[in-house]
mmCIF file of C-alpha atoms in Angstrom:
data_model
loop_
_atom_site.group_PDB
_atom_site.id
_atom_site.type_symbol
_atom_site.label_atom_id
_atom_site.label_comp_id
_atom_site.label_asym_id
_atom_site.label_seq_id
_atom_site.Cartn_x
_atom_site.Cartn_y
_atom_site.Cartn_z
ATOM 1 C CA MET C 1084 104.379 56.985 59.223
ATOM 2 C CA ARG C 1085 101.052 55.850 57.848
ATOM 3 C CA GLU C 1086 100.209 52.227 57.131
ATOM 4 C CA LEU C 1087 97.539 50.455 55.116
ATOM 5 C CA LEU C 1088 96.548 46.823 55.665
ATOM 6 C CA TYR C 1089 94.648 45.001 52.951
ATOM 7 C CA VAL C 1090 91.918 42.453 53.695
ATOM 8 C CA PRO C 1091 90.577 40.579 50.660
ATOM 9 C CA ILE C 1092 86.824 40.190 50.691
ATOM 10 C CA ILE C 1093 85.429 36.711 50.228
ATOM 11 C CA HIS C 1094 81.681 37.052 49.998
ATOM 12 C CA VAL C 1095 79.253 34.879 51.901
ATOM 13 C CA GLU C 1096 75.519 34.332 51.363
ATOM 14 C CA SER C 1097 74.513 37.274 53.536
ATOM 15 C CA ASP C 1098 76.498 39.610 51.261
ATOM 16 C CA LEU C 1099 74.605 38.537 48.145
ATOM 17 C CA GLY C 1100 71.084 39.660 48.979
ATOM 18 C CA SER C 1101 68.259 38.219 46.906
ATOM 19 C CA ALA C 1102 70.705 36.472 44.539
ATOM 20 C CA ALA C 1103 72.000 34.251 47.366
ATOM 21 C CA PRO C 1104 69.575 31.296 47.122
ATOM 22 C CA ALA C 1105 70.063 30.854 43.363
ATOM 23 C CA LEU C 1106 73.847 31.230 43.609
ATOM 24 C CA GLU C 1107 73.979 28.833 46.544
ATOM 25 C CA GLN C 1108 72.002 26.202 44.651
ATOM 26 C CA ARG C 1109 74.019 26.685 41.453
ATOM 27 C CA SER C 1110 77.357 26.504 43.310
ATOM 28 C CA ALA C 1111 76.406 23.356 45.233
ATOM 29 C CA SER C 1112 75.229 21.752 42.016
ATOM 30 C CA PHE C 1113 78.361 22.717 40.091
ATOM 31 C CA PHE C 1114 80.956 21.851 42.762
ATOM 32 C CA GLY C 1115 79.059 19.119 44.564
ATOM 33 C CA GLU C 1116 77.478 19.365 48.004
ATOM 34 C CA GLN C 1117 80.525 18.200 49.983
ATOM 35 C CA ARG C 1118 83.040 20.375 48.168
ATOM 36 C CA TRP C 1119 80.765 23.407 48.448
ATOM 37 C CA ALA C 1120 80.293 22.768 52.184
ATOM 38 C CA ARG C 1121 84.102 22.589 52.627
ATOM 39 C CA HIS C 1122 84.467 25.862 50.724
ATOM 40 C CA LYS C 1123 81.924 27.572 52.964
ATOM 41 C CA ALA C 1124 83.672 26.246 56.087
ATOM 42 C CA THR C 1125 87.015 27.545 54.776
ATOM 43 C CA VAL C 1126 85.524 30.987 54.106
ATOM 44 C CA ALA C 1127 83.998 31.065 57.608
ATOM 45 C CA GLN C 1128 87.383 30.157 59.056
ATOM 46 C CA PHE C 1129 89.035 32.927 56.975
ATOM 47 C CA TRP C 1130 86.660 35.542 58.409
ATOM 48 C CA GLN C 1131 87.171 34.194 61.938
ATOM 49 C CA ARG C 1132 90.936 34.617 61.559
ATOM 50 C CA VAL C 1133 90.552 38.124 60.124
ATOM 51 C CA GLY C 1134 88.335 39.017 63.079
ATOM 52 C CA ASP C 1135 90.846 37.560 65.541
ATOM 53 C CA TYR C 1136 93.691 39.512 63.929
ATOM 54 C CA VAL C 1137 91.949 42.886 63.766
ATOM 55 C CA SER C 1138 90.648 42.514 67.345
ATOM 56 C CA ARG C 1139 94.252 43.097 68.436
ATOM 57 C CA ILE C 1140 94.566 46.349 66.470
ATOM 58 C CA GLN C 1141 94.398 49.650 68.348
ATOM 59 C CA ALA C 1142 91.300 51.258 66.833
ATOM 60 C CA ALA C 1143 91.845 54.868 67.981
ATOM 61 C CA ASN C 1144 93.622 56.069 64.799
ATOM 62 C CA LEU C 1145 92.218 53.389 62.517
ATOM 63 C CA LYS C 1146 90.592 54.437 59.233
ATOM 64 C CA ILE C 1147 88.464 51.803 57.529
ATOM 65 C CA TYR C 1148 87.966 51.726 53.764
ATOM 66 C CA GLN C 1149 85.281 49.323 52.535
ATOM 67 C CA ASP C 1150 84.852 48.209 48.933
ATOM 68 C CA GLY C 1151 81.595 49.620 47.581
ATOM 69 C CA LEU C 1152 81.067 52.158 50.377
ATOM 70 C CA LEU C 1153 80.093 55.576 49.064
ATOM 71 C CA VAL C 1154 79.723 57.429 52.365
ATOM 72 C CA GLY C 1155 81.240 57.686 55.817
ATOM 73 C CA GLY C 1156 79.860 59.256 58.981
ATOM 74 C CA ASP C 1157 76.437 58.355 60.338
ATOM 75 C CA LEU C 1158 75.093 57.076 57.012
ATOM 76 C CA GLY C 1159 78.177 54.905 56.500
ATOM 77 C CA LYS C 1160 77.695 53.538 60.003
ATOM 78 C CA LYS C 1161 74.043 52.706 59.250
ATOM 79 C CA ILE C 1162 75.108 50.811 56.107
ATOM 80 C CA ILE C 1163 77.689 48.850 58.105
ATOM 81 C CA GLU C 1164 75.151 48.121 60.856
ATOM 82 C CA GLU C 1165 72.643 46.826 58.291
ATOM 83 C CA GLY C 1166 75.245 44.554 56.679
ATOM 84 C CA ALA C 1167 76.255 43.227 60.099
ATOM 85 C CA ARG C 1168 72.582 42.658 60.987
ATOM 86 C CA ARG C 1169 72.187 40.581 57.797
ATOM 87 C CA GLY C 1170 75.102 38.434 58.957
ATOM 88 C CA SER C 1171 78.020 39.692 56.850
ATOM 89 C CA PRO C 1172 81.239 38.748 58.662
ATOM 90 C CA ASN C 1173 83.017 41.575 56.810
ATOM 91 C CA TYR C 1174 80.567 44.147 58.182
ATOM 92 C CA LYS C 1175 80.480 42.555 61.652
ATOM 93 C CA ILE C 1176 84.252 42.983 61.887
ATOM 94 C CA ILE C 1177 84.044 46.598 60.756
ATOM 95 C CA LEU C 1178 81.212 47.356 63.182
ATOM 96 C CA GLY C 1179 83.251 45.916 66.047
ATOM 97 C CA LEU C 1180 86.177 48.140 65.097
ATOM 98 C CA MET C 1181 83.911 51.185 64.849
ATOM 99 C CA LYS C 1182 82.554 50.483 68.344
ATOM 100 C CA ARG C 1183 86.163 50.592 69.552
ATOM 101 C CA GLY C 1184 86.803 53.977 67.912
ATOM 102 C CA ALA C 1185 87.706 53.255 64.283
ATOM 103 C CA ASP C 1186 86.465 55.647 61.634
ATOM 104 C CA ILE C 1187 84.730 54.520 58.417
ATOM 105 C CA ARG C 1188 85.664 56.521 55.329
ATOM 106 C CA PRO C 1189 83.974 56.926 51.943
ATOM 107 C CA THR C 1190 85.849 54.760 49.473
ATOM 108 C CA GLU C 1191 84.059 54.653 46.120
ATOM 109 C CA ASP C 1192 82.880 56.850 43.264
ATOM 110 C CA ALA C 1193 79.109 56.528 42.849
ATOM 111 C CA SER C 1194 79.066 56.809 39.063
ATOM 112 C CA LEU C 1195 81.694 54.085 38.556
ATOM 113 C CA LEU C 1196 80.033 51.778 41.040
ATOM 114 C CA LYS C 1197 76.648 52.287 39.384
ATOM 115 C CA GLU C 1198 78.105 51.687 35.913
ATOM 116 C CA GLU C 1199 79.685 48.399 36.953
ATOM 117 C CA TYR C 1200 76.517 47.339 38.764
ATOM 118 C CA GLU C 1201 74.432 48.001 35.642
ATOM 119 C CA TYR C 1202 76.706 45.854 33.477
ATOM 120 C CA LEU C 1203 76.576 43.022 36.001
ATOM 121 C CA ARG C 1204 72.804 43.359 36.418
ATOM 122 C CA ARG C 1205 72.268 43.127 32.646
ATOM 123 C CA LEU C 1206 74.560 40.119 32.495
ATOM 124 C CA ALA C 1207 72.804 38.352 35.359
ATOM 125 C CA GLN C 1208 69.327 39.074 33.963
ATOM 126 C CA ALA C 1209 70.092 38.232 30.348
ATOM 127 C CA PRO C 1210 68.406 35.029 29.207
ATOM 128 C CA LEU C 1211 70.730 32.159 28.420
ATOM 129 C CA SER C 1212 69.848 32.562 24.757
ATOM 130 C CA ASP C 1213 71.550 34.929 22.370
ATOM 131 C CA ARG C 1214 71.482 37.998 24.699
ATOM 132 C CA ARG C 1215 73.776 36.632 27.428
ATOM 133 C CA PRO C 1216 76.887 36.408 25.185
ATOM 134 C CA ALA C 1217 76.249 39.984 24.032
ATOM 135 C CA ALA C 1218 75.885 41.220 27.629
ATOM 136 C CA TYR C 1219 79.058 39.351 28.564
ATOM 137 C CA GLU C 1220 81.039 40.844 25.682
ATOM 138 C CA GLU C 1221 79.784 44.334 26.525
ATOM 139 C CA TYR C 1222 80.947 43.929 30.127
ATOM 140 C CA GLU C 1223 84.266 42.370 29.093
ATOM 141 C CA LEU C 1224 85.052 45.385 26.895
ATOM 142 C CA ARG C 1225 84.522 47.828 29.760
ATOM 143 C CA LYS C 1226 85.351 45.983 32.986
ATOM 144 C CA ASP C 1227 89.124 46.582 33.023
ATOM 145 C CA ARG C 1228 88.723 50.324 32.536
ATOM 146 C CA ILE C 1229 86.038 50.515 35.234
ATOM 147 C CA ARG C 1230 88.209 48.511 37.636
ATOM 148 C CA ASP C 1231 91.242 50.702 36.940
ATOM 149 C CA GLU C 1232 89.216 53.895 37.435
ATOM 150 C CA ARG C 1233 87.715 52.549 40.658
ATOM 151 C CA ASP C 1234 91.142 51.520 41.937
ATOM 152 C CA ARG C 1235 92.561 54.981 41.214
ATOM 153 C CA PHE C 1236 89.596 56.628 42.958
ATOM 154 C CA VAL C 1237 90.045 54.404 46.030
ATOM 155 C CA ALA C 1238 93.787 55.150 46.095
ATOM 156 C CA ARG C 1239 93.125 58.907 45.964
ATOM 157 C CA ALA C 1240 90.490 58.642 48.711
ATOM 158 C CA ILE C 1241 92.931 56.788 50.949
ATOM 159 C CA ASN C 1242 95.774 59.170 50.142
ATOM 160 C CA LYS C 1243 93.595 62.184 51.068
ATOM 161 C CA THR C 1244 92.306 60.816 54.375
ATOM 162 C CA LEU C 1245 95.031 58.574 55.816
ATOM 163 C CA ARG C 1246 97.236 60.920 57.831
ATOM 164 C CA GLU C 1247 100.630 60.570 59.426
ATOM 165 C CA GLY C 1248 100.352 58.192 62.399
ATOM 166 C CA ASP C 1249 97.137 56.601 61.088
ATOM 167 C CA LEU C 1250 96.577 52.965 60.279
ATOM 168 C CA GLY C 1251 94.218 52.155 57.429
ATOM 169 C CA LEU C 1252 92.360 48.914 56.877
ATOM 170 C CA LEU C 1253 91.185 48.338 53.300
ATOM 171 C CA PHE C 1254 88.535 45.675 52.737
ATOM 172 C CA MET C 1255 88.564 45.130 48.977
ATOM 173 C CA GLY C 1256 87.212 42.424 46.721
ATOM 174 C CA ALA C 1257 88.690 41.120 43.520
#
């Protein structure tokens, strides 16, 4: 039998790169400092519990599938190491599993990932004036199809590489 466990990704500042300071400030302003601090503490606790749970998993036949990861092998490991170095709890957990023998697998289609990124980049960079609603509408028209295509690609990748007796761990965002 093969099994697949799903771990929802809740992003933290270290996952957001250069956008983190602006998003942090905007979120604290919108939600209020105390509420935002409670949210961040809850997210930290979520990742701690995920880490505690997966630390009990036998990693020998574990295949890891990470949202947004285009490659496995040595390059995939370098990407995971860099994310862990930046402080991503998601990547720290994966790196710990890899050190215990788990195998990282390519999960995404590059063209679909790039297409979605471009829509989101245009939306984020559009001025608040008349161009932002247009960028939003453009993304809204395409996002469901991109998401469905990405989901099907991920499912095929898992189906091809998760063998009888394997356990898969899928880290996937919304």
